[in-house]
Amino acid sequence: MKYLNTLLFLLAFIALVIAQTNPNHVWVNSYYRKNGTYVRGYYKTAPNHTNVDNFSTKGNINPYTLEPGWIRPDGQDNPWDNEDEVERENINIEPYYGSSTYNYKRNTNEVNSKKSIEVNSYTSSNKTNSDFWYSKGDQVNVRFTPDINSKIAYRINKGDLVKILNKSETQDYIYGYGNDYWYEVSYNNLTGWVFGKLIGERNYNSTDIEKWNGDLVMINTNSVNLRTEPDTKVGKIILKLEKYLEIEILAKTTQTYNVSGYGTNYWYYIKANNITGWVFGSLIDF
């Protein structure tokens, strides 16, 4: 019984400490140091304006290795501390369909008219949930092999529908886009491989907003705040987004809000480098 109580206390302590760390984690691929030492892949907390919520900071514990932190905190407020509850406004959101909606519908009709002459099959058991996905951006590279260094076979534009043939066995990491599978696609009798973040299906039936697929746009100014909630007072800053960073818009508020100095606009729920949060619409380039 004594050992059980000790274990329960330890688990409760670890849970309390972990609750103070950044809940957004990013994967770092394995690599070799200059001296030839091999470093295995690992998870770390997503970068933001402070180190107090990092796994490696004193007082915190890495939930993957259970190693205590060793770096001195920088003294800033921890954005994940439990605070007194603030009265929050009820925010309603909806999927963001973006400017490619018209092209998506038009191209669906064009592809459907050709379905009778296409073989509806896959080259392996790695099936996806949909036969056809759409391109999220213009001049998206489709490559000969599932590799960022592979030569470009052809390009597709925003709203173009491609037939999904296959997907890679494992996910790959590409800087600026995060982790995803490569997909073998067919478009206008051409085949090739495209990184998953650049195409998507309209998966808005899911109640998990982070699994929705959105459109790619860019941040239009420097040091844009990515927040935990669509509110400048309640929403804590997760990290800063820099100008020209390409982001994926997943959802938007159903009504507009006024932010001093930035006018009236919607709040948008976005994904950047595999981290999600809220950005005010005036700071996005559509």
PDB file of C-alpha atoms in Angstrom:
ATOM      1  CA  MET A   1       0.000   0.000   0.000  1.00  0.00           C
ATOM      2  CA  LYS A   2       2.899   2.326   0.848  1.00  0.00           C
ATOM      3  CA  TYR A   3       4.439   1.779  -2.576  1.00  0.00           C
ATOM      4  CA  LEU A   4       1.073   2.308  -4.274  1.00  0.00           C
ATOM      5  CA  ASN A   5       0.582   5.653  -2.520  1.00  0.00           C
ATOM      6  CA  THR A   6       4.105   6.704  -3.483  1.00  0.00           C
ATOM      7  CA  LEU A   7       3.441   5.765  -7.116  1.00  0.00           C
ATOM      8  CA  LEU A   8       0.134   7.648  -7.184  1.00  0.00           C
ATOM      9  CA  PHE A   9       1.798  10.714  -5.674  1.00  0.00           C
ATOM     10  CA  LEU A  10       4.596  10.538  -8.246  1.00  0.00           C
ATOM     11  CA  LEU A  11       2.150  10.215 -11.137  1.00  0.00           C
ATOM     12  CA  ALA A  12       0.086  13.134  -9.840  1.00  0.00           C
ATOM     13  CA  PHE A  13       3.234  15.243  -9.489  1.00  0.00           C
ATOM     14  CA  ILE A  14       4.376  14.428 -13.027  1.00  0.00           C
ATOM     15  CA  ALA A  15       0.914  15.230 -14.428  1.00  0.00           C
ATOM     16  CA  LEU A  16       0.945  18.579 -12.613  1.00  0.00           C
ATOM     17  CA  VAL A  17       4.402  19.459 -13.936  1.00  0.00           C
ATOM     18  CA  ILE A  18       3.607  18.368 -17.494  1.00  0.00           C
ATOM     19  CA  ALA A  19       0.462  20.511 -17.402  1.00  0.00           C
ATOM     20  CA  GLN A  20       2.766  23.560 -17.239  1.00  0.00           C
ATOM     21  CA  THR A  21       4.556  22.656 -20.496  1.00  0.00           C
ATOM     22  CA  ASN A  22       3.601  23.654 -24.019  1.00  0.00           C
ATOM     23  CA  PRO A  23       0.952  21.138 -25.270  1.00  0.00           C
ATOM     24  CA  ASN A  24       2.092  21.688 -28.881  1.00  0.00           C
ATOM     25  CA  HIS A  25       4.883  19.268 -29.764  1.00  0.00           C
ATOM     26  CA  VAL A  26       6.956  18.997 -32.953  1.00  0.00           C
ATOM     27  CA  TRP A  27       8.972  16.035 -34.233  1.00  0.00           C
ATOM     28  CA  VAL A  28      12.693  16.429 -34.942  1.00  0.00           C
ATOM     29  CA  ASN A  29      14.038  13.894 -37.430  1.00  0.00           C
ATOM     30  CA  SER A  30      17.119  11.845 -36.556  1.00  0.00           C
ATOM     31  CA  TYR A  31      20.428  13.276 -37.742  1.00  0.00           C
ATOM     32  CA  TYR A  32      24.220  13.033 -37.467  1.00  0.00           C
ATOM     33  CA  ARG A  33      26.301  15.615 -35.631  1.00  0.00           C
ATOM     34  CA  LYS A  34      29.463  17.003 -37.256  1.00  0.00           C
ATOM     35  CA  ASN A  35      31.540  14.613 -35.142  1.00  0.00           C
ATOM     36  CA  GLY A  36      29.617  11.648 -36.564  1.00  0.00           C
ATOM     37  CA  THR A  37      27.416  11.017 -33.511  1.00  0.00           C
ATOM     38  CA  TYR A  38      23.963   9.706 -34.417  1.00  0.00           C
ATOM     39  CA  VAL A  39      21.007  11.437 -32.728  1.00  0.00           C
ATOM     40  CA  ARG A  40      17.639   9.669 -32.728  1.00  0.00           C
ATOM     41  CA  GLY A  41      14.464  11.517 -33.640  1.00  0.00           C
ATOM     42  CA  TYR A  42      12.603  13.084 -30.743  1.00  0.00           C
ATOM     43  CA  TYR A  43       9.698  15.341 -29.791  1.00  0.00           C
ATOM     44  CA  LYS A  44      10.211  18.852 -28.460  1.00  0.00           C
ATOM     45  CA  THR A  45       7.887  21.682 -27.507  1.00  0.00           C
ATOM     46  CA  ALA A  46       6.930  24.041 -30.314  1.00  0.00           C
ATOM     47  CA  PRO A  47       8.925  27.316 -30.311  1.00  0.00           C
ATOM     48  CA  ASN A  48       7.296  30.443 -28.910  1.00  0.00           C
ATOM     49  CA  HIS A  49       8.235  33.648 -27.067  1.00  0.00           C
ATOM     50  CA  THR A  50       9.442  31.984 -23.841  1.00  0.00           C
ATOM     51  CA  ASN A  51      11.326  28.918 -22.591  1.00  0.00           C
ATOM     52  CA  VAL A  52       9.399  28.468 -19.329  1.00  0.00           C
ATOM     53  CA  ASP A  53       7.085  25.918 -20.987  1.00  0.00           C
ATOM     54  CA  ASN A  54       9.865  23.831 -22.594  1.00  0.00           C
ATOM     55  CA  PHE A  55      10.578  20.216 -21.623  1.00  0.00           C
ATOM     56  CA  SER A  56      14.210  21.194 -21.028  1.00  0.00           C
ATOM     57  CA  THR A  57      13.502  24.015 -18.551  1.00  0.00           C
ATOM     58  CA  LYS A  58      14.030  23.501 -14.813  1.00  0.00           C
ATOM     59  CA  GLY A  59      10.826  22.505 -13.042  1.00  0.00           C
ATOM     60  CA  ASN A  60       9.417  20.715 -16.105  1.00  0.00           C
ATOM     61  CA  ILE A  61       9.535  17.063 -17.109  1.00  0.00           C
ATOM     62  CA  ASN A  62       9.798  15.574 -20.589  1.00  0.00           C
ATOM     63  CA  PRO A  63       6.666  13.325 -20.865  1.00  0.00           C
ATOM     64  CA  TYR A  64       8.389  11.090 -23.447  1.00  0.00           C
ATOM     65  CA  THR A  65      11.594  10.396 -21.491  1.00  0.00           C
ATOM     66  CA  LEU A  66      10.556  11.486 -17.942  1.00  0.00           C
ATOM     67  CA  GLU A  67      13.842  13.437 -17.752  1.00  0.00           C
ATOM     68  CA  PRO A  68      13.735  16.622 -15.623  1.00  0.00           C
ATOM     69  CA  GLY A  69      14.595  19.963 -17.203  1.00  0.00           C
ATOM     70  CA  TRP A  70      18.005  21.564 -16.639  1.00  0.00           C
ATOM     71  CA  ILE A  71      17.857  25.008 -18.336  1.00  0.00           C
ATOM     72  CA  ARG A  72      17.207  28.151 -16.301  1.00  0.00           C
ATOM     73  CA  PRO A  73      13.764  29.723 -17.071  1.00  0.00           C
ATOM     74  CA  ASP A  74      13.819  33.157 -18.720  1.00  0.00           C
ATOM     75  CA  GLY A  75      11.390  34.623 -16.168  1.00  0.00           C
ATOM     76  CA  GLN A  76       8.436  35.253 -18.494  1.00  0.00           C
ATOM     77  CA  ASP A  77       4.873  34.265 -17.661  1.00  0.00           C
ATOM     78  CA  ASN A  78       3.979  30.677 -18.446  1.00  0.00           C
ATOM     79  CA  PRO A  79       1.139  30.765 -21.040  1.00  0.00           C
ATOM     80  CA  TRP A  80      -0.125  27.377 -19.832  1.00  0.00           C
ATOM     81  CA  ASP A  81      -0.426  28.136 -16.112  1.00  0.00           C
ATOM     82  CA  ASN A  82      -3.834  27.479 -14.590  1.00  0.00           C
ATOM     83  CA  GLU A  83      -5.401  30.876 -13.866  1.00  0.00           C
ATOM     84  CA  ASP A  84      -8.645  32.155 -12.490  1.00  0.00           C
ATOM     85  CA  GLU A  85     -11.308  31.537 -15.102  1.00  0.00           C
ATOM     86  CA  VAL A  86     -12.195  34.529 -17.250  1.00  0.00           C
ATOM     87  CA  GLU A  87     -15.744  34.866 -18.481  1.00  0.00           C
ATOM     88  CA  ARG A  88     -15.601  33.935 -22.149  1.00  0.00           C
ATOM     89  CA  GLU A  89     -17.930  34.828 -24.957  1.00  0.00           C
ATOM     90  CA  ASN A  90     -19.556  31.930 -26.770  1.00  0.00           C
ATOM     91  CA  ILE A  91     -17.725  31.743 -30.110  1.00  0.00           C
ATOM     92  CA  ASN A  92     -19.338  29.964 -33.077  1.00  0.00           C
ATOM     93  CA  ILE A  93     -17.119  28.723 -35.878  1.00  0.00           C
ATOM     94  CA  GLU A  94     -17.577  27.180 -39.318  1.00  0.00           C
ATOM     95  CA  PRO A  95     -15.296  25.438 -41.848  1.00  0.00           C
ATOM     96  CA  TYR A  96     -13.275  27.742 -44.072  1.00  0.00           C
ATOM     97  CA  TYR A  97     -13.991  26.882 -47.678  1.00  0.00           C
ATOM     98  CA  GLY A  98     -11.820  29.623 -49.149  1.00  0.00           C
ATOM     99  CA  SER A  99     -11.675  31.030 -52.624  1.00  0.00           C
ATOM    100  CA  SER A 100     -11.209  27.617 -54.265  1.00  0.00           C
ATOM    101  CA  THR A 101     -14.790  26.487 -53.577  1.00  0.00           C
ATOM    102  CA  TYR A 102     -16.037  27.414 -57.058  1.00  0.00           C
ATOM    103  CA  ASN A 103     -13.148  25.689 -58.793  1.00  0.00           C
ATOM    104  CA  TYR A 104     -13.655  22.655 -56.600  1.00  0.00           C
ATOM    105  CA  LYS A 105     -17.317  22.277 -57.611  1.00  0.00           C
ATOM    106  CA  ARG A 106     -16.630  22.974 -61.261  1.00  0.00           C
ATOM    107  CA  ASN A 107     -13.789  20.469 -61.458  1.00  0.00           C
ATOM    108  CA  THR A 108     -15.830  17.837 -59.612  1.00  0.00           C
ATOM    109  CA  ASN A 109     -18.353  17.882 -62.449  1.00  0.00           C
ATOM    110  CA  GLU A 110     -15.589  17.677 -65.033  1.00  0.00           C
ATOM    111  CA  VAL A 111     -13.993  14.686 -63.350  1.00  0.00           C
ATOM    112  CA  ASN A 112     -17.295  12.923 -62.707  1.00  0.00           C
ATOM    113  CA  SER A 113     -18.031  13.026 -66.426  1.00  0.00           C
ATOM    114  CA  LYS A 114     -14.847  10.995 -67.007  1.00  0.00           C
ATOM    115  CA  LYS A 115     -15.259   8.512 -64.177  1.00  0.00           C
ATOM    116  CA  SER A 116     -16.832   5.849 -66.380  1.00  0.00           C
ATOM    117  CA  ILE A 117     -13.604   5.411 -68.357  1.00  0.00           C
ATOM    118  CA  GLU A 118     -11.255   5.296 -65.361  1.00  0.00           C
ATOM    119  CA  VAL A 119     -10.349   2.237 -63.312  1.00  0.00           C
ATOM    120  CA  ASN A 120     -11.329   2.899 -59.709  1.00  0.00           C
ATOM    121  CA  SER A 121      -8.528   0.994 -57.966  1.00  0.00           C
ATOM    122  CA  TYR A 122      -5.325   1.480 -55.982  1.00  0.00           C
ATOM    123  CA  THR A 123      -1.831   0.150 -56.551  1.00  0.00           C
ATOM    124  CA  SER A 124      -1.479  -1.048 -52.960  1.00  0.00           C
ATOM    125  CA  SER A 125      -3.398  -1.504 -49.719  1.00  0.00           C
ATOM    126  CA  ASN A 126      -2.535   2.034 -48.570  1.00  0.00           C
ATOM    127  CA  LYS A 127      -5.971   3.382 -49.435  1.00  0.00           C
ATOM    128  CA  THR A 128      -7.193   6.856 -48.632  1.00  0.00           C
ATOM    129  CA  ASN A 129     -10.762   7.807 -47.727  1.00  0.00           C
ATOM    130  CA  SER A 130     -11.522   9.492 -51.043  1.00  0.00           C
ATOM    131  CA  ASP A 131     -10.891   8.817 -54.731  1.00  0.00           C
ATOM    132  CA  PHE A 132     -10.346  12.494 -55.529  1.00  0.00           C
ATOM    133  CA  TRP A 133      -8.635  15.275 -53.585  1.00  0.00           C
ATOM    134  CA  TYR A 134      -8.036  18.888 -54.596  1.00  0.00           C
ATOM    135  CA  SER A 135      -4.930  21.075 -54.834  1.00  0.00           C
ATOM    136  CA  LYS A 136      -4.744  23.711 -52.085  1.00  0.00           C
ATOM    137  CA  GLY A 137      -2.415  26.071 -53.940  1.00  0.00           C
ATOM    138  CA  ASP A 138      -1.194  27.223 -57.338  1.00  0.00           C
ATOM    139  CA  GLN A 139       1.840  25.659 -59.014  1.00  0.00           C
ATOM    140  CA  VAL A 140       1.990  22.750 -56.579  1.00  0.00           C
ATOM    141  CA  ASN A 141       4.883  20.449 -57.492  1.00  0.00           C
ATOM    142  CA  VAL A 142       4.077  16.851 -58.400  1.00  0.00           C
ATOM    143  CA  ARG A 143       7.313  14.831 -58.386  1.00  0.00           C
ATOM    144  CA  PHE A 144       8.526  11.612 -60.008  1.00  0.00           C
ATOM    145  CA  THR A 145       9.227   9.959 -56.638  1.00  0.00           C
ATOM    146  CA  PRO A 146       8.047  10.652 -53.041  1.00  0.00           C
ATOM    147  CA  ASP A 147      11.062  12.802 -52.177  1.00  0.00           C
ATOM    148  CA  ILE A 148      11.513  16.581 -51.863  1.00  0.00           C
ATOM    149  CA  ASN A 149      14.716  16.283 -53.929  1.00  0.00           C
ATOM    150  CA  SER A 150      13.012  14.398 -56.776  1.00  0.00           C
ATOM    151  CA  LYS A 151      12.585  16.144 -60.119  1.00  0.00           C
ATOM    152  CA  ILE A 152       9.228  17.782 -60.858  1.00  0.00           C
ATOM    153  CA  ALA A 153       6.981  15.767 -63.187  1.00  0.00           C
ATOM    154  CA  TYR A 154       4.280  18.473 -63.547  1.00  0.00           C
ATOM    155  CA  ARG A 155       2.374  21.060 -61.537  1.00  0.00           C
ATOM    156  CA  ILE A 156      -1.249  21.473 -60.442  1.00  0.00           C
ATOM    157  CA  ASN A 157      -3.178  24.628 -59.547  1.00  0.00           C
ATOM    158  CA  LYS A 158      -5.577  25.570 -56.777  1.00  0.00           C
ATOM    159  CA  GLY A 159      -8.875  23.694 -56.991  1.00  0.00           C
ATOM    160  CA  ASP A 160      -7.620  21.060 -59.456  1.00  0.00           C
ATOM    161  CA  LEU A 161      -8.931  17.598 -58.585  1.00  0.00           C
ATOM    162  CA  VAL A 162      -6.458  14.724 -58.646  1.00  0.00           C
ATOM    163  CA  LYS A 163      -7.135  11.012 -58.441  1.00  0.00           C
ATOM    164  CA  ILE A 164      -5.448   9.375 -55.438  1.00  0.00           C
ATOM    165  CA  LEU A 165      -3.618   6.191 -56.436  1.00  0.00           C
ATOM    166  CA  ASN A 166      -1.413   5.410 -53.461  1.00  0.00           C
ATOM    167  CA  LYS A 167       0.342   6.859 -50.424  1.00  0.00           C
ATOM    168  CA  SER A 168       3.740   6.323 -48.834  1.00  0.00           C
ATOM    169  CA  GLU A 169       4.218   3.800 -46.033  1.00  0.00           C
ATOM    170  CA  THR A 170       5.619   6.419 -43.632  1.00  0.00           C
ATOM    171  CA  GLN A 171       5.340  10.156 -43.119  1.00  0.00           C
ATOM    172  CA  ASP A 172       8.024  12.611 -44.200  1.00  0.00           C
ATOM    173  CA  TYR A 173       8.960  15.989 -42.689  1.00  0.00           C
ATOM    174  CA  ILE A 174       9.281  19.089 -44.893  1.00  0.00           C
ATOM    175  CA  TYR A 175      10.313  22.392 -43.389  1.00  0.00           C
ATOM    176  CA  GLY A 176       7.443  24.873 -43.390  1.00  0.00           C
ATOM    177  CA  TYR A 177       4.803  22.157 -43.770  1.00  0.00           C
ATOM    178  CA  GLY A 178       5.530  19.621 -41.022  1.00  0.00           C
ATOM    179  CA  ASN A 179       4.856  15.870 -41.196  1.00  0.00           C
ATOM    180  CA  ASP A 180       2.641  14.139 -43.742  1.00  0.00           C
ATOM    181  CA  TYR A 181       2.478  11.287 -46.221  1.00  0.00           C
ATOM    182  CA  TRP A 182       3.377  11.511 -49.889  1.00  0.00           C
ATOM    183  CA  TYR A 183       0.504  10.681 -52.264  1.00  0.00           C
ATOM    184  CA  GLU A 184       0.750   9.242 -55.745  1.00  0.00           C
ATOM    185  CA  VAL A 185      -1.814  11.084 -57.875  1.00  0.00           C
ATOM    186  CA  SER A 186      -3.108  11.132 -61.422  1.00  0.00           C
ATOM    187  CA  TYR A 187      -4.110  14.320 -63.248  1.00  0.00           C
ATOM    188  CA  ASN A 188      -4.847  14.663 -66.983  1.00  0.00           C
ATOM    189  CA  ASN A 189      -3.312  11.217 -67.644  1.00  0.00           C
ATOM    190  CA  LEU A 190      -0.097  12.227 -65.794  1.00  0.00           C
ATOM    191  CA  THR A 191       1.043  10.549 -62.586  1.00  0.00           C
ATOM    192  CA  GLY A 192       3.450  11.583 -59.844  1.00  0.00           C
ATOM    193  CA  TRP A 193       3.905  12.149 -56.112  1.00  0.00           C
ATOM    194  CA  VAL A 194       2.753  15.199 -54.119  1.00  0.00           C
ATOM    195  CA  PHE A 195       3.282  16.055 -50.437  1.00  0.00           C
ATOM    196  CA  GLY A 196       0.091  15.590 -48.417  1.00  0.00           C
ATOM    197  CA  LYS A 197      -0.043  19.105 -46.958  1.00  0.00           C
ATOM    198  CA  LEU A 198      -0.534  20.501 -50.461  1.00  0.00           C
ATOM    199  CA  ILE A 199      -3.684  18.532 -51.277  1.00  0.00           C
ATOM    200  CA  GLY A 200      -6.772  17.593 -49.285  1.00  0.00           C
ATOM    201  CA  GLU A 201     -10.323  16.350 -49.153  1.00  0.00           C
ATOM    202  CA  ARG A 202     -13.302  18.288 -47.846  1.00  0.00           C
ATOM    203  CA  ASN A 203     -13.349  16.423 -44.553  1.00  0.00           C
ATOM    204  CA  TYR A 204     -15.691  18.777 -42.709  1.00  0.00           C
ATOM    205  CA  ASN A 205     -17.905  15.999 -41.333  1.00  0.00           C
ATOM    206  CA  SER A 206     -15.384  15.337 -38.565  1.00  0.00           C
ATOM    207  CA  THR A 207     -16.014  17.030 -35.221  1.00  0.00           C
ATOM    208  CA  ASP A 208     -12.243  17.284 -34.695  1.00  0.00           C
ATOM    209  CA  ILE A 209     -11.415  20.679 -36.168  1.00  0.00           C
ATOM    210  CA  GLU A 210      -7.701  19.892 -36.430  1.00  0.00           C
ATOM    211  CA  LYS A 211      -8.495  17.110 -38.914  1.00  0.00           C
ATOM    212  CA  TRP A 212     -10.247  19.487 -41.286  1.00  0.00           C
ATOM    213  CA  ASN A 213      -8.534  20.393 -44.533  1.00  0.00           C
ATOM    214  CA  GLY A 214      -8.283  24.057 -45.433  1.00  0.00           C
ATOM    215  CA  ASP A 215      -6.740  26.441 -47.928  1.00  0.00           C
ATOM    216  CA  LEU A 216      -3.174  27.734 -47.955  1.00  0.00           C
ATOM    217  CA  VAL A 217      -2.622  31.490 -47.577  1.00  0.00           C
ATOM    218  CA  MET A 218       0.168  33.714 -46.230  1.00  0.00           C
ATOM    219  CA  ILE A 219       0.829  35.938 -43.223  1.00  0.00           C
ATOM    220  CA  ASN A 220       1.017  39.573 -44.426  1.00  0.00           C
ATOM    221  CA  THR A 221       3.184  41.185 -41.716  1.00  0.00           C
ATOM    222  CA  ASN A 222       5.908  40.334 -39.200  1.00  0.00           C
ATOM    223  CA  SER A 223       5.476  39.057 -35.631  1.00  0.00           C
ATOM    224  CA  VAL A 224       1.811  38.035 -35.933  1.00  0.00           C
ATOM    225  CA  ASN A 225       0.431  36.483 -32.754  1.00  0.00           C
ATOM    226  CA  LEU A 226      -0.924  32.948 -32.946  1.00  0.00           C
ATOM    227  CA  ARG A 227      -3.354  32.662 -30.011  1.00  0.00           C
ATOM    228  CA  THR A 228      -5.056  29.919 -28.041  1.00  0.00           C
ATOM    229  CA  GLU A 229      -8.464  31.596 -28.453  1.00  0.00           C
ATOM    230  CA  PRO A 230     -10.015  34.158 -30.860  1.00  0.00           C
ATOM    231  CA  ASP A 231      -9.629  37.051 -28.438  1.00  0.00           C
ATOM    232  CA  THR A 232      -6.732  39.434 -27.745  1.00  0.00           C
ATOM    233  CA  LYS A 233      -7.458  39.493 -24.005  1.00  0.00           C
ATOM    234  CA  VAL A 234      -8.298  35.858 -23.300  1.00  0.00           C
ATOM    235  CA  GLY A 235      -6.286  34.189 -26.049  1.00  0.00           C
ATOM    236  CA  LYS A 236      -2.725  33.535 -24.927  1.00  0.00           C
ATOM    237  CA  ILE A 237       0.122  33.867 -27.423  1.00  0.00           C
ATOM    238  CA  ILE A 238       1.434  30.473 -28.581  1.00  0.00           C
ATOM    239  CA  LEU A 239       4.156  31.791 -30.904  1.00  0.00           C
ATOM    240  CA  LYS A 240       4.958  34.546 -33.412  1.00  0.00           C
ATOM    241  CA  LEU A 241       4.364  34.086 -37.147  1.00  0.00           C
ATOM    242  CA  GLU A 242       6.568  35.909 -39.650  1.00  0.00           C
ATOM    243  CA  LYS A 243       5.628  37.609 -42.907  1.00  0.00           C
ATOM    244  CA  TYR A 244       5.185  35.371 -45.983  1.00  0.00           C
ATOM    245  CA  LEU A 245       4.826  32.236 -43.852  1.00  0.00           C
ATOM    246  CA  GLU A 246       2.371  29.926 -45.623  1.00  0.00           C
ATOM    247  CA  ILE A 247      -0.419  28.769 -43.331  1.00  0.00           C
ATOM    248  CA  GLU A 248      -3.486  26.537 -43.696  1.00  0.00           C
ATOM    249  CA  ILE A 249      -6.856  28.004 -42.718  1.00  0.00           C
ATOM    250  CA  LEU A 250      -9.109  25.341 -41.173  1.00  0.00           C
ATOM    251  CA  ALA A 251     -12.055  27.352 -39.803  1.00  0.00           C
ATOM    252  CA  LYS A 252     -13.348  30.850 -39.131  1.00  0.00           C
ATOM    253  CA  THR A 253     -15.713  32.571 -36.721  1.00  0.00           C
ATOM    254  CA  THR A 254     -19.258  33.022 -37.983  1.00  0.00           C
ATOM    255  CA  GLN A 255     -19.249  36.725 -37.109  1.00  0.00           C
ATOM    256  CA  THR A 256     -16.726  39.562 -37.322  1.00  0.00           C
ATOM    257  CA  TYR A 257     -14.924  41.230 -34.418  1.00  0.00           C
ATOM    258  CA  ASN A 258     -13.170  44.557 -33.961  1.00  0.00           C
ATOM    259  CA  VAL A 259      -9.537  44.627 -32.861  1.00  0.00           C
ATOM    260  CA  SER A 260      -8.094  48.036 -32.054  1.00  0.00           C
ATOM    261  CA  GLY A 261      -5.661  49.144 -34.746  1.00  0.00           C
ATOM    262  CA  TYR A 262      -6.648  46.358 -37.159  1.00  0.00           C
ATOM    263  CA  GLY A 263     -10.304  47.091 -37.911  1.00  0.00           C
ATOM    264  CA  THR A 264     -13.150  44.597 -38.216  1.00  0.00           C
ATOM    265  CA  ASN A 265     -12.610  41.077 -39.488  1.00  0.00           C
ATOM    266  CA  TYR A 266     -13.124  37.387 -38.748  1.00  0.00           C
ATOM    267  CA  TRP A 267     -10.864  35.301 -36.554  1.00  0.00           C
ATOM    268  CA  TYR A 268      -9.350  32.305 -38.371  1.00  0.00           C
ATOM    269  CA  TYR A 269      -8.279  28.970 -36.932  1.00  0.00           C
ATOM    270  CA  ILE A 270      -5.064  28.090 -38.730  1.00  0.00           C
ATOM    271  CA  LYS A 271      -2.277  25.525 -38.846  1.00  0.00           C
ATOM    272  CA  ALA A 272       1.360  26.622 -39.212  1.00  0.00           C
ATOM    273  CA  ASN A 273       4.286  24.191 -39.029  1.00  0.00           C
ATOM    274  CA  ASN A 274       1.865  21.629 -37.575  1.00  0.00           C
ATOM    275  CA  ILE A 275       0.838  24.008 -34.739  1.00  0.00           C
ATOM    276  CA  THR A 276      -2.758  25.250 -34.547  1.00  0.00           C
ATOM    277  CA  GLY A 277      -4.248  28.442 -33.154  1.00  0.00           C
ATOM    278  CA  TRP A 278      -6.168  31.642 -33.906  1.00  0.00           C
ATOM    279  CA  VAL A 279      -5.084  34.608 -36.067  1.00  0.00           C
ATOM    280  CA  PHE A 280      -7.026  37.803 -36.735  1.00  0.00           C
ATOM    281  CA  GLY A 281      -8.096  38.070 -40.383  1.00  0.00           C
ATOM    282  CA  SER A 282      -6.502  41.475 -41.073  1.00  0.00           C
ATOM    283  CA  LEU A 283      -3.092  39.858 -40.612  1.00  0.00           C
ATOM    284  CA  ILE A 284      -3.645  37.268 -43.350  1.00  0.00           C
ATOM    285  CA  ASP A 285      -3.047  37.787 -47.072  1.00  0.00           C
ATOM    286  CA  PHE A 286      -5.907  36.226 -49.064  1.00  0.00           C
TER     287      PHE A 286
END
